[in-house]
Coordinates of N, CA and C in Angstrom, one line a residue:
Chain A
X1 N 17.1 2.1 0.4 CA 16.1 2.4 1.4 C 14.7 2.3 0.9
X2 N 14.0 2.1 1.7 CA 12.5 1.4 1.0 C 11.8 3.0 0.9
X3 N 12.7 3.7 2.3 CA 11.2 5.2 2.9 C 9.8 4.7 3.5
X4 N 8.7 5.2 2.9 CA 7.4 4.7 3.9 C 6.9 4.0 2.9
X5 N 7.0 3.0 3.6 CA 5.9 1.8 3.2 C 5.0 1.4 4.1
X6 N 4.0 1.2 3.5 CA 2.3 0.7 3.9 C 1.8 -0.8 3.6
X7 N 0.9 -1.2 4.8 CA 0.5 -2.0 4.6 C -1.0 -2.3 5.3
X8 N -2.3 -3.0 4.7 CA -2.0 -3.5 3.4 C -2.3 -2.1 2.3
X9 N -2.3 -2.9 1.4 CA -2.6 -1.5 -0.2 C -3.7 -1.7 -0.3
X10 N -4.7 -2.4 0.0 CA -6.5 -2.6 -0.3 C -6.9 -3.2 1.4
X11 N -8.1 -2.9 1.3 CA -8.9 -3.4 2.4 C -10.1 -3.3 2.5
X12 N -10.7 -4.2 2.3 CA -12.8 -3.9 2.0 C -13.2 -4.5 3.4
X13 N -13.6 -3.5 4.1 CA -14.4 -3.7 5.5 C -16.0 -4.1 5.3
X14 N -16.3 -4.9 6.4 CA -17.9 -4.3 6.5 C -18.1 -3.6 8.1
X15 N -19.0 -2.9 8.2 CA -19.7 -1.7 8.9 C -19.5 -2.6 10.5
X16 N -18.7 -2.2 11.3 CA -18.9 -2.5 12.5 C -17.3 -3.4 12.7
X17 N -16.5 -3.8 11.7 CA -15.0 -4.4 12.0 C -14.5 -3.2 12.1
X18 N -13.2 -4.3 13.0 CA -11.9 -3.2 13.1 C -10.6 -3.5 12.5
X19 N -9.8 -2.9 12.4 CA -8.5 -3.1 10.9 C -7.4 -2.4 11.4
X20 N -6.4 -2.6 11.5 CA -5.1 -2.1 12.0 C -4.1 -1.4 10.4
X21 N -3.6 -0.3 10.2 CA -2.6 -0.4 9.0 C -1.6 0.0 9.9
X22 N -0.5 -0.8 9.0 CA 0.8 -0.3 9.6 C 1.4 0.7 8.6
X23 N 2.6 1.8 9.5 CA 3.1 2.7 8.9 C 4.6 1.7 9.1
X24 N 5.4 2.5 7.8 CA 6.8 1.5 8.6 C 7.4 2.9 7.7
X25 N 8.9 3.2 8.2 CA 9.6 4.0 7.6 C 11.7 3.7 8.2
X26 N 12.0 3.5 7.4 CA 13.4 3.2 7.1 C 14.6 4.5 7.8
X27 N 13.5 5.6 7.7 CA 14.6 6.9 7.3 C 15.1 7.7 8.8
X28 N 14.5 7.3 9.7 CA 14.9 7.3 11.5 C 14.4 8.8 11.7
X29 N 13.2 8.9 11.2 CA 12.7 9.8 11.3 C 12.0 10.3 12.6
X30 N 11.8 11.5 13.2 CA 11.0 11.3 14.8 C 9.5 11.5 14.2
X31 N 9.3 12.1 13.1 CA 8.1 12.7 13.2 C 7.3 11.6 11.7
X32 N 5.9 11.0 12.4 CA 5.1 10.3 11.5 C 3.6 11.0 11.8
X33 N 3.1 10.9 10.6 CA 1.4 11.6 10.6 C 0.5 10.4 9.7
X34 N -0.5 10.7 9.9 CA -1.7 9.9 9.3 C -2.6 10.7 8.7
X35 N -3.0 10.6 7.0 CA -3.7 11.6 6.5 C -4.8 10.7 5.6
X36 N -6.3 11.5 5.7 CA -7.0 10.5 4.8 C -7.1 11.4 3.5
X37 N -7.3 11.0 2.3 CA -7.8 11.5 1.4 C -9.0 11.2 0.6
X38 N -10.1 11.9 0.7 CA -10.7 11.6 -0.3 C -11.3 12.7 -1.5
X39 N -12.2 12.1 -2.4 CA -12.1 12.4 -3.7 C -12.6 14.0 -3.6
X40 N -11.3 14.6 -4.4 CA -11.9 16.5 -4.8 C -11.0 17.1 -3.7
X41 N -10.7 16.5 -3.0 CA -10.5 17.3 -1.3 C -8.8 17.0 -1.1
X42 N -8.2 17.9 -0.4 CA -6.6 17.9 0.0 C -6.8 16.8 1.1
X43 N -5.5 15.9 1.4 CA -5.3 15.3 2.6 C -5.8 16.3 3.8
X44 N -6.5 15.1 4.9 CA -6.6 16.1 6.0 C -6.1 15.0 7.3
X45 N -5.4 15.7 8.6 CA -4.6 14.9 9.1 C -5.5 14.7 10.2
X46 N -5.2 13.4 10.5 CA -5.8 12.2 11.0 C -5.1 12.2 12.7
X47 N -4.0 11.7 12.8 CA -3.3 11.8 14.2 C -1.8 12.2 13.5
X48 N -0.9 12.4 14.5 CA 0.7 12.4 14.3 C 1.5 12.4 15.5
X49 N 2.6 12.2 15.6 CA 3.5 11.6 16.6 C 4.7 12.2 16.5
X50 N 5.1 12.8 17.4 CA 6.4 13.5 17.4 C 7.7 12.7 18.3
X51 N 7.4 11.6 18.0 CA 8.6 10.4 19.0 C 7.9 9.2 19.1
X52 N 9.1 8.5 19.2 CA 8.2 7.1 19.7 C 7.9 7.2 21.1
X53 N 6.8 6.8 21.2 CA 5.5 6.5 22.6 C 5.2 7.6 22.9
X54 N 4.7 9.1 21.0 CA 3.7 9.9 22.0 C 3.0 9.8 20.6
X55 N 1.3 10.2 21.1 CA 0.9 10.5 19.7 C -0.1 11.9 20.2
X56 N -0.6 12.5 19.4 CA -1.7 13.5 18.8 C -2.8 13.6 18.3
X57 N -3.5 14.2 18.4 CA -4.6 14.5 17.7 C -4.4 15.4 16.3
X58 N -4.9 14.7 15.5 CA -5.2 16.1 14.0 C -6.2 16.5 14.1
X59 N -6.9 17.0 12.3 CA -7.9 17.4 12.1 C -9.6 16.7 12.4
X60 N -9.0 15.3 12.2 CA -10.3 14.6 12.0 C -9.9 12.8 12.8
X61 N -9.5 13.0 14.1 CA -9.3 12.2 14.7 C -10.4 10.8 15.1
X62 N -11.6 11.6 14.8 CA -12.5 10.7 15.9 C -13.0 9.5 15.1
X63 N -12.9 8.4 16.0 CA -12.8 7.1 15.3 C -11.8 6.4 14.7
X64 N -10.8 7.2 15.3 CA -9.4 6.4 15.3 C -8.6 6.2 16.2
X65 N -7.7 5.3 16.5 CA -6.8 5.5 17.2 C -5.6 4.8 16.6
X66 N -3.8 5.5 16.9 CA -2.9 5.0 16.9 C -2.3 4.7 17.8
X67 N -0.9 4.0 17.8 CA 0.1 4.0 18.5 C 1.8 3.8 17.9
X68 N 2.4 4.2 18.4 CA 3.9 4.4 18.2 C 4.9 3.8 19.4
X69 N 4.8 2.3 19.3 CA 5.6 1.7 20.0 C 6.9 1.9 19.9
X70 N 7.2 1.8 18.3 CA 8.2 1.6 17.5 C 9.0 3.0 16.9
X71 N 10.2 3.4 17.4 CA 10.3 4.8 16.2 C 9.7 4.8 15.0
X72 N 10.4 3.4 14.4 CA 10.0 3.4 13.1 C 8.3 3.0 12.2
X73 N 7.5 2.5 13.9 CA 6.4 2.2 13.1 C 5.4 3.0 13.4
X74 N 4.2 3.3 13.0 CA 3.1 3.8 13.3 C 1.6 3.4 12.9
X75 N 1.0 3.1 13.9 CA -0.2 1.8 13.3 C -1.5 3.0 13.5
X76 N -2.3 2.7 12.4 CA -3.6 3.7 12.8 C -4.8 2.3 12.9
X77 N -5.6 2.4 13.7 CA -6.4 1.4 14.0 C -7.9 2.0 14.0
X78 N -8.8 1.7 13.3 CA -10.3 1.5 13.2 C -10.7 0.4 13.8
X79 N -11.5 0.9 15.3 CA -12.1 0.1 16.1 C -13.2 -0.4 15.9
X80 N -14.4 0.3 15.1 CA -15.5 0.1 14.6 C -15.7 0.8 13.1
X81 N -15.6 0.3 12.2 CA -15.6 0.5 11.0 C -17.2 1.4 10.4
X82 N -17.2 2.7 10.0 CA -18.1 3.0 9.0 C -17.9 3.6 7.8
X83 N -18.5 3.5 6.7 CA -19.1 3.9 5.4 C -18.0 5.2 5.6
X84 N -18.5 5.9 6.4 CA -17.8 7.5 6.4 C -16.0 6.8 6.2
X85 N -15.7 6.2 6.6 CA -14.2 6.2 7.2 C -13.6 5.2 5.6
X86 N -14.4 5.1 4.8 CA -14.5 4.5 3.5 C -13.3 5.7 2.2
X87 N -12.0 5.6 2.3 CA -10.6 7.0 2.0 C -9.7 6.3 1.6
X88 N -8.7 6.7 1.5 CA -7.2 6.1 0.9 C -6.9 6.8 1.8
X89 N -5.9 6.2 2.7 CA -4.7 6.6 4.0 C -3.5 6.6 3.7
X90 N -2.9 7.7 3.9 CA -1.5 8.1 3.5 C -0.8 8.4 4.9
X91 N 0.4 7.8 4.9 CA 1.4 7.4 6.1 C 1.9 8.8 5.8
X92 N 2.9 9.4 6.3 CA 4.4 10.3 6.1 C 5.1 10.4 7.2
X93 N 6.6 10.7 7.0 CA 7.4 11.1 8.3 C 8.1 12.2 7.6
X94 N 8.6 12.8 8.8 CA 9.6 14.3 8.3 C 10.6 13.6 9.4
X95 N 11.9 14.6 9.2 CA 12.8 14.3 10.2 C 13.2 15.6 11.4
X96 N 12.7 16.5 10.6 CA 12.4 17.7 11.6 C 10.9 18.0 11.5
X97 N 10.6 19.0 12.8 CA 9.3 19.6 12.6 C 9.2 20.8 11.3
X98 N 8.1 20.8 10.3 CA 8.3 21.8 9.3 C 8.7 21.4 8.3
X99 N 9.4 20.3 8.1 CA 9.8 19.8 7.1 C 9.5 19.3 6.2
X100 N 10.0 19.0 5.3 CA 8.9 17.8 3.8 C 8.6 16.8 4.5
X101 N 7.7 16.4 4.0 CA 7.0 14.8 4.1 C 7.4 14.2 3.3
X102 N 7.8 13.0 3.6 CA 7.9 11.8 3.1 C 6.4 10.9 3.3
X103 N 5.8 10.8 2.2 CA 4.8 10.2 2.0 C 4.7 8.3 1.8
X104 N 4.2 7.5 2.2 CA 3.9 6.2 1.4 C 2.6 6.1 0.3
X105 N 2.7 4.8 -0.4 CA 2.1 4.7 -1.4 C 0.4 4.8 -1.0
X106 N 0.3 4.7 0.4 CA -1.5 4.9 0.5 C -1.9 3.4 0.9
X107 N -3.3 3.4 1.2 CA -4.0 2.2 1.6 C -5.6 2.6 1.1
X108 N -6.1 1.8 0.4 CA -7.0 2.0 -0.2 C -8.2 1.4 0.7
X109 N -8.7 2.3 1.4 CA -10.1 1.1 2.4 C -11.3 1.7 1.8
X110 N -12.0 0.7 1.7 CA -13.5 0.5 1.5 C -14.6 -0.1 2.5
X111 N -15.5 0.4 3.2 CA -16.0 0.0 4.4 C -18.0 -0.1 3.5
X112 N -18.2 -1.4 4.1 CA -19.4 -1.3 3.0 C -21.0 -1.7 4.3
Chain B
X1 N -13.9 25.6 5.8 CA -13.0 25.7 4.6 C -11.7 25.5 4.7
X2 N -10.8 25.4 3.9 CA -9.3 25.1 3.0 C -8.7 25.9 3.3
X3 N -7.5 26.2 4.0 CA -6.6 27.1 4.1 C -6.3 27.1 2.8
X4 N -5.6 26.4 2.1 CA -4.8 26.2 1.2 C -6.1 26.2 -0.4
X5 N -5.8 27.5 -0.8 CA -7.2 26.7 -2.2 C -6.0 27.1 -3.6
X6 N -6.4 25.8 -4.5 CA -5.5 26.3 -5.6 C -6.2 26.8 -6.8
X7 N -5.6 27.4 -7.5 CA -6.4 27.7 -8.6 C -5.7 27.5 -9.9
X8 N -5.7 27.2 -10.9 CA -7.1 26.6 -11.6 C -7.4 24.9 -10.8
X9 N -9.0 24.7 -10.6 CA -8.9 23.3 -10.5 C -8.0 22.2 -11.3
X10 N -8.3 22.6 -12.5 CA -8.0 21.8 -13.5 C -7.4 22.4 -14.9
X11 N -6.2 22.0 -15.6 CA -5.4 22.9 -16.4 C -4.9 21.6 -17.5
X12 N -5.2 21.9 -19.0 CA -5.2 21.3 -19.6 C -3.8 22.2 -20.8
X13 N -2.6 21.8 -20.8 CA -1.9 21.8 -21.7 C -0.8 21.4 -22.6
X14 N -0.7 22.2 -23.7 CA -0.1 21.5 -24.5 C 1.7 21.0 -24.3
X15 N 2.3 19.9 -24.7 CA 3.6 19.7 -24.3 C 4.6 20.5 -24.6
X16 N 5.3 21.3 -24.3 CA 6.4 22.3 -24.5 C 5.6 23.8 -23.8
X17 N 4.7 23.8 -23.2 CA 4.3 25.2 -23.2 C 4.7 25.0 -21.3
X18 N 4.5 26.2 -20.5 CA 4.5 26.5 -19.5 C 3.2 26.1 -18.9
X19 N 3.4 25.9 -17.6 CA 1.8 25.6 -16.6 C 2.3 26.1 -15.2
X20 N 1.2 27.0 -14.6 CA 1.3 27.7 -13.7 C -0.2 27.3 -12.6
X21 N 0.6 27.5 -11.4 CA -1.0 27.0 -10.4 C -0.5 28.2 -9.4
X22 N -1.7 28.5 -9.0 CA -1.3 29.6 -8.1 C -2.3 28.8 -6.7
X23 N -1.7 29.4 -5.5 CA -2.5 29.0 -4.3 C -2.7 30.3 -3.2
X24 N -3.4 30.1 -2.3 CA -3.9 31.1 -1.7 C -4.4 30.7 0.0
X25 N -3.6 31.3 0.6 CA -3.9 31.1 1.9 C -4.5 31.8 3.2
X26 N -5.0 31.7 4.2 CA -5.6 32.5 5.1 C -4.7 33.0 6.4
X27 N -3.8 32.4 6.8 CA -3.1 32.6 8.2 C -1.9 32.4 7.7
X28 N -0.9 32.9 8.9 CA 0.7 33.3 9.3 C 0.9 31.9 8.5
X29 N 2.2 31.8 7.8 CA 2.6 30.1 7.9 C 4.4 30.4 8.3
X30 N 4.5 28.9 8.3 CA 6.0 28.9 8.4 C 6.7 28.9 7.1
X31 N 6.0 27.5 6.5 CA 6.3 27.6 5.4 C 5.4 27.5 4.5
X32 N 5.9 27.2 3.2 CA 4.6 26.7 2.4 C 5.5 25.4 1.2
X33 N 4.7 24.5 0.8 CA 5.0 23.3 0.6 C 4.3 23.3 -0.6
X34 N 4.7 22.4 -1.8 CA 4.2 22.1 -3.0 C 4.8 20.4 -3.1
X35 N 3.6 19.4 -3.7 CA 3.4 18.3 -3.7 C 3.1 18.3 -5.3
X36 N 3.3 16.8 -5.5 CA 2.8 16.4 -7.0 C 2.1 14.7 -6.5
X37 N 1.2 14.7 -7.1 CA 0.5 12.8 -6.8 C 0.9 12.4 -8.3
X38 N 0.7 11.9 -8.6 CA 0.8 11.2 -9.5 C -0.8 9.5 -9.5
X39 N -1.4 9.5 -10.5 CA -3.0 8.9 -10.5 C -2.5 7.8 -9.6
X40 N -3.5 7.8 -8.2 CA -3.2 6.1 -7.7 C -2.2 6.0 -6.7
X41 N -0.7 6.8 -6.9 CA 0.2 7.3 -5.8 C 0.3 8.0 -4.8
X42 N 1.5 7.9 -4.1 CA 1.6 8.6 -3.0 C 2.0 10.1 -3.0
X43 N 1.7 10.8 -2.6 CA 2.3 12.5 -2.7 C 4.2 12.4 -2.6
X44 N 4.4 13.6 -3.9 CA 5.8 13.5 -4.0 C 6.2 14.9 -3.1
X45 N 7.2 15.2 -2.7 CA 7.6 16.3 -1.9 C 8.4 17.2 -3.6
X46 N 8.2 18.5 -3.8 CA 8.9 18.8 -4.7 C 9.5 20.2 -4.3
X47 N 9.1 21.4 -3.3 CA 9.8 22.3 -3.0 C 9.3 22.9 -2.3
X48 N 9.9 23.9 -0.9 CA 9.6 24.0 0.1 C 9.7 25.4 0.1
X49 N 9.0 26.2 0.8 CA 9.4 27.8 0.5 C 9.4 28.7 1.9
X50 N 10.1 28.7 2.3 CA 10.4 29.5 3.8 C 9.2 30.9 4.0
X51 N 8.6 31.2 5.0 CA 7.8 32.5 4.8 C 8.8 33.7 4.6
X52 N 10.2 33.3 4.7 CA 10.7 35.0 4.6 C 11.9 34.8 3.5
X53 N 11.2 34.1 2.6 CA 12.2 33.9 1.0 C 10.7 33.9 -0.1
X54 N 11.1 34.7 -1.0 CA 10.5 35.1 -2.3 C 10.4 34.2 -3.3
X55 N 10.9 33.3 -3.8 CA 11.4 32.7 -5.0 C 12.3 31.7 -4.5
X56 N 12.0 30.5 -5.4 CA 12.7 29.2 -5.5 C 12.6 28.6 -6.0
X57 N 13.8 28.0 -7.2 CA 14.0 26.8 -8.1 C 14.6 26.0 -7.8
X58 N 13.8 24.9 -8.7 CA 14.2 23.6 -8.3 C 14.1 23.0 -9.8
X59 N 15.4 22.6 -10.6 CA 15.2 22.6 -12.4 C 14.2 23.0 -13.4
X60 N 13.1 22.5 -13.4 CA 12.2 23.2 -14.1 C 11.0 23.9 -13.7
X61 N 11.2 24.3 -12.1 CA 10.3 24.2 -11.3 C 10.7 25.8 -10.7
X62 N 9.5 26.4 -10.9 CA 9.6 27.9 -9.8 C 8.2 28.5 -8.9
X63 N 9.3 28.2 -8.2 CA 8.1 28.6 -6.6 C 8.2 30.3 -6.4
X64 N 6.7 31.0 -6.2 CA 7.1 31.8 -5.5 C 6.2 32.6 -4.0
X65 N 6.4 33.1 -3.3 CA 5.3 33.3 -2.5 C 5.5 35.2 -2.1
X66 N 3.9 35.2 -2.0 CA 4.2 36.6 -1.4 C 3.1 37.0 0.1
X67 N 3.8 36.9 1.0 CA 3.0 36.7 2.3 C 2.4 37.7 2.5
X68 N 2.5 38.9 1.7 CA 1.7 40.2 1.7 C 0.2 39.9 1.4
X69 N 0.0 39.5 0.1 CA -1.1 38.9 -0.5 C -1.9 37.2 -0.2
X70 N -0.5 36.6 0.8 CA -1.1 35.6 1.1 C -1.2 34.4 0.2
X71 N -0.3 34.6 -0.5 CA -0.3 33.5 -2.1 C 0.8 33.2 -2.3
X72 N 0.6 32.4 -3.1 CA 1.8 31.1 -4.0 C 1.7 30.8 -5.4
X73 N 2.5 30.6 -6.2 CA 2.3 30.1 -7.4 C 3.4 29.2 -7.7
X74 N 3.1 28.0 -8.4 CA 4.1 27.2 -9.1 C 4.4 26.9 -10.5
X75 N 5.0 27.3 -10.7 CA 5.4 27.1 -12.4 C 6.6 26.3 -12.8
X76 N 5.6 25.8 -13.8 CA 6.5 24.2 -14.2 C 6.6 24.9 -15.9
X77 N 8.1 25.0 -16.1 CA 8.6 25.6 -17.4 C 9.1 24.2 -18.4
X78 N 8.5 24.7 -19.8 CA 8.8 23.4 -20.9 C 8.0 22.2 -20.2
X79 N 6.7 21.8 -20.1 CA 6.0 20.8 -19.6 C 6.3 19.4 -20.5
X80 N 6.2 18.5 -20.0 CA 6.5 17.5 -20.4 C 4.9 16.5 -20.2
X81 N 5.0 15.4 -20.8 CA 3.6 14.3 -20.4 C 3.7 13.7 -19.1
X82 N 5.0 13.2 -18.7 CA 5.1 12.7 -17.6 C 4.9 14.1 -16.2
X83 N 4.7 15.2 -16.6 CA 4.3 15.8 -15.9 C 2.8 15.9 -15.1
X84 N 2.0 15.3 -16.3 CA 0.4 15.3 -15.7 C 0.4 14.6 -14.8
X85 N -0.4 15.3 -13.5 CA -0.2 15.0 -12.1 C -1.4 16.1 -11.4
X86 N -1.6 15.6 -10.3 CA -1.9 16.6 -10.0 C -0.6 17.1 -8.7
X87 N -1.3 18.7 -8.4 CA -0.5 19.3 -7.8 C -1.1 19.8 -6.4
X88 N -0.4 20.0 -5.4 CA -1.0 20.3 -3.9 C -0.4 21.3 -3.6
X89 N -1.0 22.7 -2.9 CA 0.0 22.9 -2.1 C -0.2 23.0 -0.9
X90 N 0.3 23.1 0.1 CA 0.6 22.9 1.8 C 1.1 24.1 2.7
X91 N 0.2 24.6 3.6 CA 0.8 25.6 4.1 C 1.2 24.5 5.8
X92 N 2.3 25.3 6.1 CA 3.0 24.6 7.7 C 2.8 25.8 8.9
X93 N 1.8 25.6 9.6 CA 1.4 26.1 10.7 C 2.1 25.3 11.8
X94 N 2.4 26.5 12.8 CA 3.1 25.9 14.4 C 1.6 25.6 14.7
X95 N 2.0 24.2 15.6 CA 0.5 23.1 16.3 C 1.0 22.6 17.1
X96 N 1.0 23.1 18.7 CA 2.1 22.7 20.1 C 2.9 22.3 19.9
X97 N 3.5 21.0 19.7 CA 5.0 21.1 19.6 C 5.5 20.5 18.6
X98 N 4.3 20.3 17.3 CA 5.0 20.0 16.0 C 4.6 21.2 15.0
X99 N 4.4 20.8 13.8 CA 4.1 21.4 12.8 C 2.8 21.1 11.7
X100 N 1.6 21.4 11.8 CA 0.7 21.3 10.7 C 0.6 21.7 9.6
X101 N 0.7 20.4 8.5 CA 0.7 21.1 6.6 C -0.5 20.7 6.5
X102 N -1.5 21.6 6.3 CA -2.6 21.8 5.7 C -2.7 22.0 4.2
X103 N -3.3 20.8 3.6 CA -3.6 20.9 2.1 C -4.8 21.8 1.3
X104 N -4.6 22.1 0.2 CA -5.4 22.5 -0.3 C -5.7 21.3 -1.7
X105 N -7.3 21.7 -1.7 CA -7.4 20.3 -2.7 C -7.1 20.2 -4.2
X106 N -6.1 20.7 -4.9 CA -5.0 20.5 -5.8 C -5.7 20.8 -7.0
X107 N -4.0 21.2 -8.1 CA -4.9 21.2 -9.0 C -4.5 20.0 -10.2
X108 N -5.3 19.6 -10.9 CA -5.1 18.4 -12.2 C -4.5 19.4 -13.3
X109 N -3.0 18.5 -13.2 CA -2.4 18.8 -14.6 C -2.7 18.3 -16.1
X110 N -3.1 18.0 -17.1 CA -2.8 17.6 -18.0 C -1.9 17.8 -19.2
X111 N -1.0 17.5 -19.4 CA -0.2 17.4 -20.8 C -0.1 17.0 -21.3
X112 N -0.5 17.7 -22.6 CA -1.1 16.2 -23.8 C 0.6 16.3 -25.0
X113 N 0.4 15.4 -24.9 CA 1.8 15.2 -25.9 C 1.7 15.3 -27.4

């Protein structure tokens, strides 16, 4: 089993593009989340999905949006790219609510 | 601010000795969650602690929590190099009809060999 994989692993934007990452996960999980990290600071969560075709709001939603066509997929999409939104993005799924995350390896964006 | 704050930021020790992180939280949880990154990687899942269990091992690894005080501590016994990492912990709040793990911003392990 692969678990959560990301794609892509790098991405240098400029100021005003938009960029799609995919989440992908093997493990038939219902529940996927979107967390950014950046430097000094704990993940903070982005949107999450408790099934395919619903999503949520997190902590720090604005200026993003997802969708969850797919059980297995989960795409987070920057419609207009800025500086601020410049993090490494970490995918995860659990298989119950409360449970561990399963994390992927991250997406490194740079928005200049 | 951080539900989740850990303390020490940063902990520098030697290989064979013990390393301890303690965390500290503000509200009810369900549970509470401890992670390892590793430089560059994705967060590892390493042990999970129920709000109404005290203590939990996982091989070299001891979780404990005391919801009186609102804290956690993790201790990693006989450290190894491949240990240096940093460490997270995560408290799990009910959030309508899923579950919220709120991080705290971790602390850097080093073990020098």
């Amino acid at each position: 089993n692969a678990g959560v994989t990301q794609t892509p692993k790098f991405r240098v934007l400029k100021t005003g593009q938009s960029m799609t990452l995919l989440c992908a996960q093997d493990m038939n999980h219902e529940y996927m989340y979107w967390y950014r990290q950046d430097p000094g600071m704990g993940l903070r969560l982005i949107h999450y999905s408790v099934g395919e075709g619903t999503t949520a709001k997190g902590e720090v939603p604005d200026g993003y949006n997802v969708s969850r066509l797919k059980k297995q997929n989960f795409l987070l999409g920057l419609e207009s790219a800025a500086p601020s939104q410049t993090s490494v993005y970490f995918c995860a799924s659990s298989g119950l609510a409360g449970a561990a995350r399963w994390f992927g390896p991250g997406t490194r964006l740079t928005v200049t | 601010s951080q539900q989740g704050e850990e303390d020490p930021q940063a902990l520098s020790i030697q290989e064979g000795e013990n390393a301890t992180m303690n965390c500290s939280y503000k509200t009810s949880i369900n549970n509470l969650q401890w992670y390892r990154q590793n430089s560059g990687r994705g967060l590892v899942h390493l042990i999970l602690i129920r709000s109404n269990e005290r203590e939990k091992h996982s091989g070299r690894l001891r979780v404990t929590l005391d919801t009186s005080k609102k804290s956690s501590s993790l201790l990693i016994t006989a450290s190894r190099a491949a240990d240096t990492a940093s460490y997270f912990c995560a408290t799990d709040l009910r959030m309508d009809s899923s579950y919220k793990l709120i991080f705290g911003s971790g602390t850097r392990l080093l073990v020098r060999p």
